[in-house]
């Protein structure tokens, strides 16, 4: 009798060795799974060796790699397999927006589960004065004051989780050339970082939409106290010039999109629609084939918006709202461009390591290292 076939789990994302199964939601080796289990059970606080961040023996760096790979604690794993949230409508002519909204809710939930698990393992964050109140969000959770180091980890994982979201939303992603896929994912992360936080802030803090910003799903900062974001970081990251310039970039992004968001009071399905319109219009680096695909998606989204406004929202004259949505899409693109300028500035001052930020995207899409900017 032939021996049973063994499953190829690939390589452990933490140490690079062979993975032997799924542990804490991630295909990994037993050694890294055991290390993560001991770390979360003992609730130890690890410190880096002086030679960090390169050496493999550093427990803090190993624990950070576990989190960046997506490992989450057992109490959070049971929430991953819940039902897909219901969407706004079942109208037969709004199929694309149905799919996008359902996929976005899944994508949001997966990020939230990881982020809550990760932030529970650190005592570096303090509760924010801006807390959620029903019905601000469907789930109630504690909002913390954002810090730069934790934000970087959270967005690395968001970049990883964006790939299945985009692949399930746009079937063409499977067929894209590696470099096109890289550009597409990069553009999406830029847009999401800029626009999701402002959208949620404008919706949640209606009486002061220009004062705060969701940097991640569960962390926020006040623009008047922007310096707090870099407290506890290396001296170069909290220099007055870095803080002042980074704040200016974020204020420019805010001033582009928040007044429109505040004025329109977007529903979630409209936010998804405008995100897609902006996404498929971005980057001069996209080739002719991707441009054609983008044209078809934008046309379909606009068609479904007509149906949504006419049949679901029952607006007699929705031309103004549709026009505002187009203006918002353009503002979101400009905001993403401002974010790119901010990252280039931070990289110049050795605050932002673009290679480490892109490494998660590069590994997952299996393309060779390319400059992000």
Short mmCIF file of N, CA and C in Angstrom, two decimals, residues 256-343:
data_model
loop_
_atom_site.label_atom_id
_atom_site.label_comp_id
_atom_site.label_asym_id
_atom_site.label_seq_id
_atom_site.Cartn_x
_atom_site.Cartn_y
_atom_site.Cartn_z
N UNK A 256 -8.76 67.62 1.63
CA UNK A 256 -9.24 67.22 0.31
C UNK A 256 -10.54 66.42 0.40
N UNK A 257 -10.61 65.49 1.36
CA UNK A 257 -11.72 64.53 1.33
C UNK A 257 -12.76 64.73 2.43
N UNK A 258 -12.36 65.20 3.61
CA UNK A 258 -13.31 65.23 4.73
C UNK A 258 -14.47 66.19 4.50
N UNK A 259 -14.27 67.40 3.96
CA UNK A 259 -15.43 68.26 3.73
C UNK A 259 -16.49 67.62 2.83
N UNK A 260 -16.05 66.88 1.81
CA UNK A 260 -17.01 66.19 0.93
C UNK A 260 -17.68 65.06 1.68
N UNK A 261 -16.91 64.27 2.43
CA UNK A 261 -17.49 63.17 3.20
C UNK A 261 -18.49 63.69 4.22
N UNK A 262 -18.15 64.76 4.89
CA UNK A 262 -19.03 65.34 5.90
C UNK A 262 -20.31 65.87 5.27
N UNK A 263 -20.18 66.47 4.10
CA UNK A 263 -21.34 67.04 3.41
C UNK A 263 -22.27 65.95 2.87
N UNK A 264 -21.69 64.87 2.35
CA UNK A 264 -22.50 63.84 1.70
C UNK A 264 -23.09 62.84 2.68
N UNK A 265 -22.39 62.54 3.78
CA UNK A 265 -22.87 61.49 4.67
C UNK A 265 -22.98 60.16 3.96
N UNK A 266 -21.89 59.69 3.37
CA UNK A 266 -21.90 58.49 2.53
C UNK A 266 -22.40 57.26 3.28
N UNK A 267 -23.19 56.44 2.59
CA UNK A 267 -23.48 55.10 3.08
C UNK A 267 -22.27 54.22 2.79
N UNK A 268 -22.24 53.05 3.40
CA UNK A 268 -21.09 52.16 3.21
C UNK A 268 -20.98 51.68 1.77
N UNK A 269 -22.12 51.40 1.14
CA UNK A 269 -22.07 50.91 -0.23
C UNK A 269 -21.59 52.00 -1.18
N UNK A 270 -21.90 53.26 -0.89
CA UNK A 270 -21.38 54.36 -1.69
C UNK A 270 -19.87 54.51 -1.49
N UNK A 271 -19.42 54.30 -0.26
CA UNK A 271 -17.98 54.39 0.00
C UNK A 271 -17.23 53.32 -0.80
N UNK A 272 -17.77 52.11 -0.83
CA UNK A 272 -17.13 51.04 -1.62
C UNK A 272 -17.12 51.42 -3.09
N UNK A 273 -18.22 51.97 -3.57
CA UNK A 273 -18.31 52.35 -4.98
C UNK A 273 -17.26 53.40 -5.33
N UNK A 274 -17.12 54.42 -4.51
CA UNK A 274 -16.17 55.49 -4.82
C UNK A 274 -14.73 55.00 -4.66
N UNK A 275 -14.51 54.06 -3.76
CA UNK A 275 -13.18 53.47 -3.61
C UNK A 275 -12.77 52.74 -4.89
N UNK A 276 -13.72 52.01 -5.49
CA UNK A 276 -13.43 51.29 -6.73
C UNK A 276 -13.21 52.26 -7.88
N UNK A 277 -14.03 53.30 -7.95
CA UNK A 277 -13.85 54.30 -9.01
C UNK A 277 -12.46 54.93 -8.94
N UNK A 278 -12.02 55.25 -7.73
CA UNK A 278 -10.69 55.85 -7.57
C UNK A 278 -9.59 54.84 -7.85
N UNK A 279 -9.78 53.61 -7.38
CA UNK A 279 -8.75 52.58 -7.53
C UNK A 279 -8.43 52.29 -8.99
N UNK A 280 -9.47 52.14 -9.81
CA UNK A 280 -9.26 51.76 -11.20
C UNK A 280 -8.91 52.97 -12.07
N UNK A 281 -8.71 54.12 -11.46
CA UNK A 281 -8.30 55.30 -12.23
C UNK A 281 -6.88 55.72 -11.88
N UNK A 282 -6.22 54.96 -11.01
CA UNK A 282 -4.93 55.40 -10.47
C UNK A 282 -3.75 54.89 -11.27
N UNK A 283 -2.64 55.61 -11.15
CA UNK A 283 -1.29 55.23 -11.56
C UNK A 283 -1.07 55.27 -13.06
N UNK A 284 -0.10 56.07 -13.47
CA UNK A 284 0.30 56.13 -14.87
C UNK A 284 1.11 54.91 -15.26
N UNK A 285 1.48 54.07 -14.28
CA UNK A 285 2.29 52.89 -14.57
C UNK A 285 1.46 51.72 -15.08
N UNK A 286 0.15 51.77 -14.96
CA UNK A 286 -0.67 50.66 -15.41
C UNK A 286 -0.63 50.56 -16.93
N UNK A 287 -0.67 49.31 -17.44
CA UNK A 287 -0.56 49.12 -18.88
C UNK A 287 -1.92 49.26 -19.55
N UNK A 288 -1.93 49.10 -20.87
CA UNK A 288 -3.15 49.32 -21.65
C UNK A 288 -4.25 48.33 -21.27
N UNK A 289 -3.87 47.09 -21.02
CA UNK A 289 -4.87 46.08 -20.68
C UNK A 289 -5.54 46.40 -19.35
N UNK A 290 -4.76 46.80 -18.36
CA UNK A 290 -5.34 47.17 -17.07
C UNK A 290 -6.22 48.41 -17.19
N UNK A 291 -5.84 49.32 -18.06
CA UNK A 291 -6.66 50.52 -18.29
C UNK A 291 -8.02 50.14 -18.85
N UNK A 292 -8.06 49.18 -19.77
CA UNK A 292 -9.33 48.71 -20.34
C UNK A 292 -10.18 48.04 -19.27
N UNK A 293 -9.54 47.23 -18.43
CA UNK A 293 -10.28 46.57 -17.35
C UNK A 293 -10.86 47.63 -16.40
N UNK A 294 -10.05 48.62 -16.08
CA UNK A 294 -10.52 49.69 -15.21
C UNK A 294 -11.69 50.45 -15.79
N UNK A 295 -11.64 50.71 -17.10
CA UNK A 295 -12.75 51.40 -17.76
C UNK A 295 -14.05 50.61 -17.61
N UNK A 296 -13.97 49.30 -17.79
CA UNK A 296 -15.18 48.47 -17.71
C UNK A 296 -15.74 48.44 -16.30
N UNK A 297 -14.86 48.39 -15.29
CA UNK A 297 -15.35 48.39 -13.91
C UNK A 297 -15.96 49.74 -13.53
N UNK A 298 -15.34 50.81 -13.95
CA UNK A 298 -15.91 52.13 -13.64
C UNK A 298 -17.27 52.29 -14.30
N UNK A 299 -17.40 51.83 -15.53
CA UNK A 299 -18.68 51.92 -16.23
C UNK A 299 -19.75 51.11 -15.50
N UNK A 300 -19.38 49.90 -15.06
CA UNK A 300 -20.36 49.06 -14.37
C UNK A 300 -20.75 49.65 -13.02
N UNK A 301 -19.79 50.19 -12.29
CA UNK A 301 -20.10 50.81 -10.99
C UNK A 301 -21.05 51.98 -11.18
N UNK A 302 -20.82 52.81 -12.17
CA UNK A 302 -21.69 53.97 -12.41
C UNK A 302 -23.09 53.51 -12.80
N UNK A 303 -23.19 52.46 -13.62
CA UNK A 303 -24.50 51.92 -13.97
C UNK A 303 -25.25 51.45 -12.73
N UNK A 304 -24.55 50.74 -11.85
CA UNK A 304 -25.21 50.23 -10.64
C UNK A 304 -25.55 51.36 -9.67
N UNK A 305 -24.77 52.41 -9.66
CA UNK A 305 -25.11 53.56 -8.83
C UNK A 305 -26.40 54.21 -9.30
N UNK A 306 -26.60 54.29 -10.60
CA UNK A 306 -27.86 54.81 -11.13
C UNK A 306 -29.03 53.99 -10.59
N UNK A 307 -28.91 52.67 -10.63
CA UNK A 307 -29.98 51.80 -10.14
C UNK A 307 -30.15 51.97 -8.63
N UNK A 308 -29.05 52.06 -7.92
CA UNK A 308 -29.10 52.22 -6.46
C UNK A 308 -29.84 53.50 -6.08
N UNK A 309 -29.49 54.60 -6.71
CA UNK A 309 -30.11 55.88 -6.37
C UNK A 309 -31.58 55.92 -6.79
N UNK A 310 -31.86 55.34 -7.95
CA UNK A 310 -33.23 55.41 -8.46
C UNK A 310 -34.16 54.43 -7.75
N UNK A 311 -33.74 53.17 -7.60
CA UNK A 311 -34.64 52.13 -7.10
C UNK A 311 -34.53 51.89 -5.60
N UNK A 312 -33.33 51.99 -5.04
CA UNK A 312 -33.15 51.69 -3.62
C UNK A 312 -33.26 52.95 -2.75
N UNK A 313 -32.54 54.00 -3.11
CA UNK A 313 -32.62 55.24 -2.35
C UNK A 313 -33.83 56.08 -2.75
N UNK A 314 -34.39 55.77 -3.92
CA UNK A 314 -35.58 56.45 -4.45
C UNK A 314 -35.39 57.97 -4.48
N UNK A 315 -34.27 58.38 -5.04
CA UNK A 315 -33.99 59.81 -5.22
C UNK A 315 -34.50 60.25 -6.58
N UNK A 316 -35.35 61.26 -6.61
CA UNK A 316 -35.90 61.73 -7.87
C UNK A 316 -34.83 62.42 -8.72
N UNK A 317 -33.99 63.21 -8.09
CA UNK A 317 -32.93 63.91 -8.82
C UNK A 317 -31.60 63.63 -8.12
N UNK A 318 -30.90 62.62 -8.62
CA UNK A 318 -29.66 62.20 -7.96
C UNK A 318 -28.42 62.65 -8.73
N UNK A 319 -28.59 63.50 -9.74
CA UNK A 319 -27.44 63.94 -10.54
C UNK A 319 -26.41 64.66 -9.68
N UNK A 320 -26.89 65.49 -8.74
CA UNK A 320 -25.97 66.23 -7.89
C UNK A 320 -25.16 65.29 -7.01
N UNK A 321 -25.83 64.29 -6.43
CA UNK A 321 -25.12 63.34 -5.55
C UNK A 321 -24.10 62.52 -6.34
N UNK A 322 -24.49 62.10 -7.54
CA UNK A 322 -23.57 61.33 -8.37
C UNK A 322 -22.37 62.19 -8.76
N UNK A 323 -22.62 63.46 -9.05
CA UNK A 323 -21.53 64.37 -9.37
C UNK A 323 -20.58 64.57 -8.20
N UNK A 324 -21.15 64.68 -6.99
CA UNK A 324 -20.32 64.81 -5.79
C UNK A 324 -19.47 63.56 -5.57
N UNK A 325 -20.05 62.42 -5.90
CA UNK A 325 -19.30 61.17 -5.75
C UNK A 325 -18.09 61.14 -6.69
N UNK A 326 -18.28 61.64 -7.91
CA UNK A 326 -17.16 61.70 -8.86
C UNK A 326 -16.08 62.67 -8.35
N UNK A 327 -16.52 63.79 -7.77
CA UNK A 327 -15.57 64.74 -7.19
C UNK A 327 -14.79 64.11 -6.05
N UNK A 328 -15.50 63.32 -5.24
CA UNK A 328 -14.85 62.64 -4.12
C UNK A 328 -13.82 61.62 -4.62
N UNK A 329 -14.15 60.90 -5.68
CA UNK A 329 -13.20 59.93 -6.24
C UNK A 329 -11.90 60.62 -6.65
N UNK A 330 -12.03 61.78 -7.27
CA UNK A 330 -10.84 62.54 -7.66
C UNK A 330 -10.06 63.03 -6.43
N UNK A 331 -10.79 63.48 -5.41
CA UNK A 331 -10.14 63.95 -4.19
C UNK A 331 -9.41 62.81 -3.49
N UNK A 332 -9.99 61.61 -3.53
CA UNK A 332 -9.34 60.45 -2.92
C UNK A 332 -8.04 60.10 -3.64
N UNK A 333 -8.05 60.21 -4.96
CA UNK A 333 -6.82 59.97 -5.72
C UNK A 333 -5.74 60.99 -5.35
N UNK A 334 -6.14 62.24 -5.23
CA UNK A 334 -5.18 63.28 -4.85
C UNK A 334 -4.65 63.05 -3.44
N UNK A 335 -5.53 62.56 -2.56
CA UNK A 335 -5.11 62.27 -1.19
C UNK A 335 -4.10 61.13 -1.17
N UNK A 336 -4.34 60.10 -1.99
CA UNK A 336 -3.39 58.99 -2.07
C UNK A 336 -2.04 59.46 -2.60
N UNK A 337 -2.07 60.41 -3.53
CA UNK A 337 -0.83 60.98 -4.05
C UNK A 337 -0.08 61.74 -2.95
N UNK A 338 -0.82 62.43 -2.09
CA UNK A 338 -0.20 63.13 -0.96
C UNK A 338 0.45 62.13 -0.01
N UNK A 339 -0.21 60.98 0.17
CA UNK A 339 0.36 59.96 1.04
C UNK A 339 1.69 59.46 0.49
N UNK A 340 1.74 59.27 -0.83
CA UNK A 340 2.98 58.85 -1.48
C UNK A 340 4.09 59.86 -1.21
N UNK A 341 3.77 61.14 -1.30
CA UNK A 341 4.77 62.17 -1.01
C UNK A 341 5.23 62.10 0.45
N UNK A 342 4.28 61.83 1.35
CA UNK A 342 4.65 61.71 2.77
C UNK A 342 5.61 60.54 2.98
N UNK A 343 5.32 59.40 2.36
CA UNK A 343 6.18 58.23 2.54
C UNK A 343 7.57 58.47 1.96
#
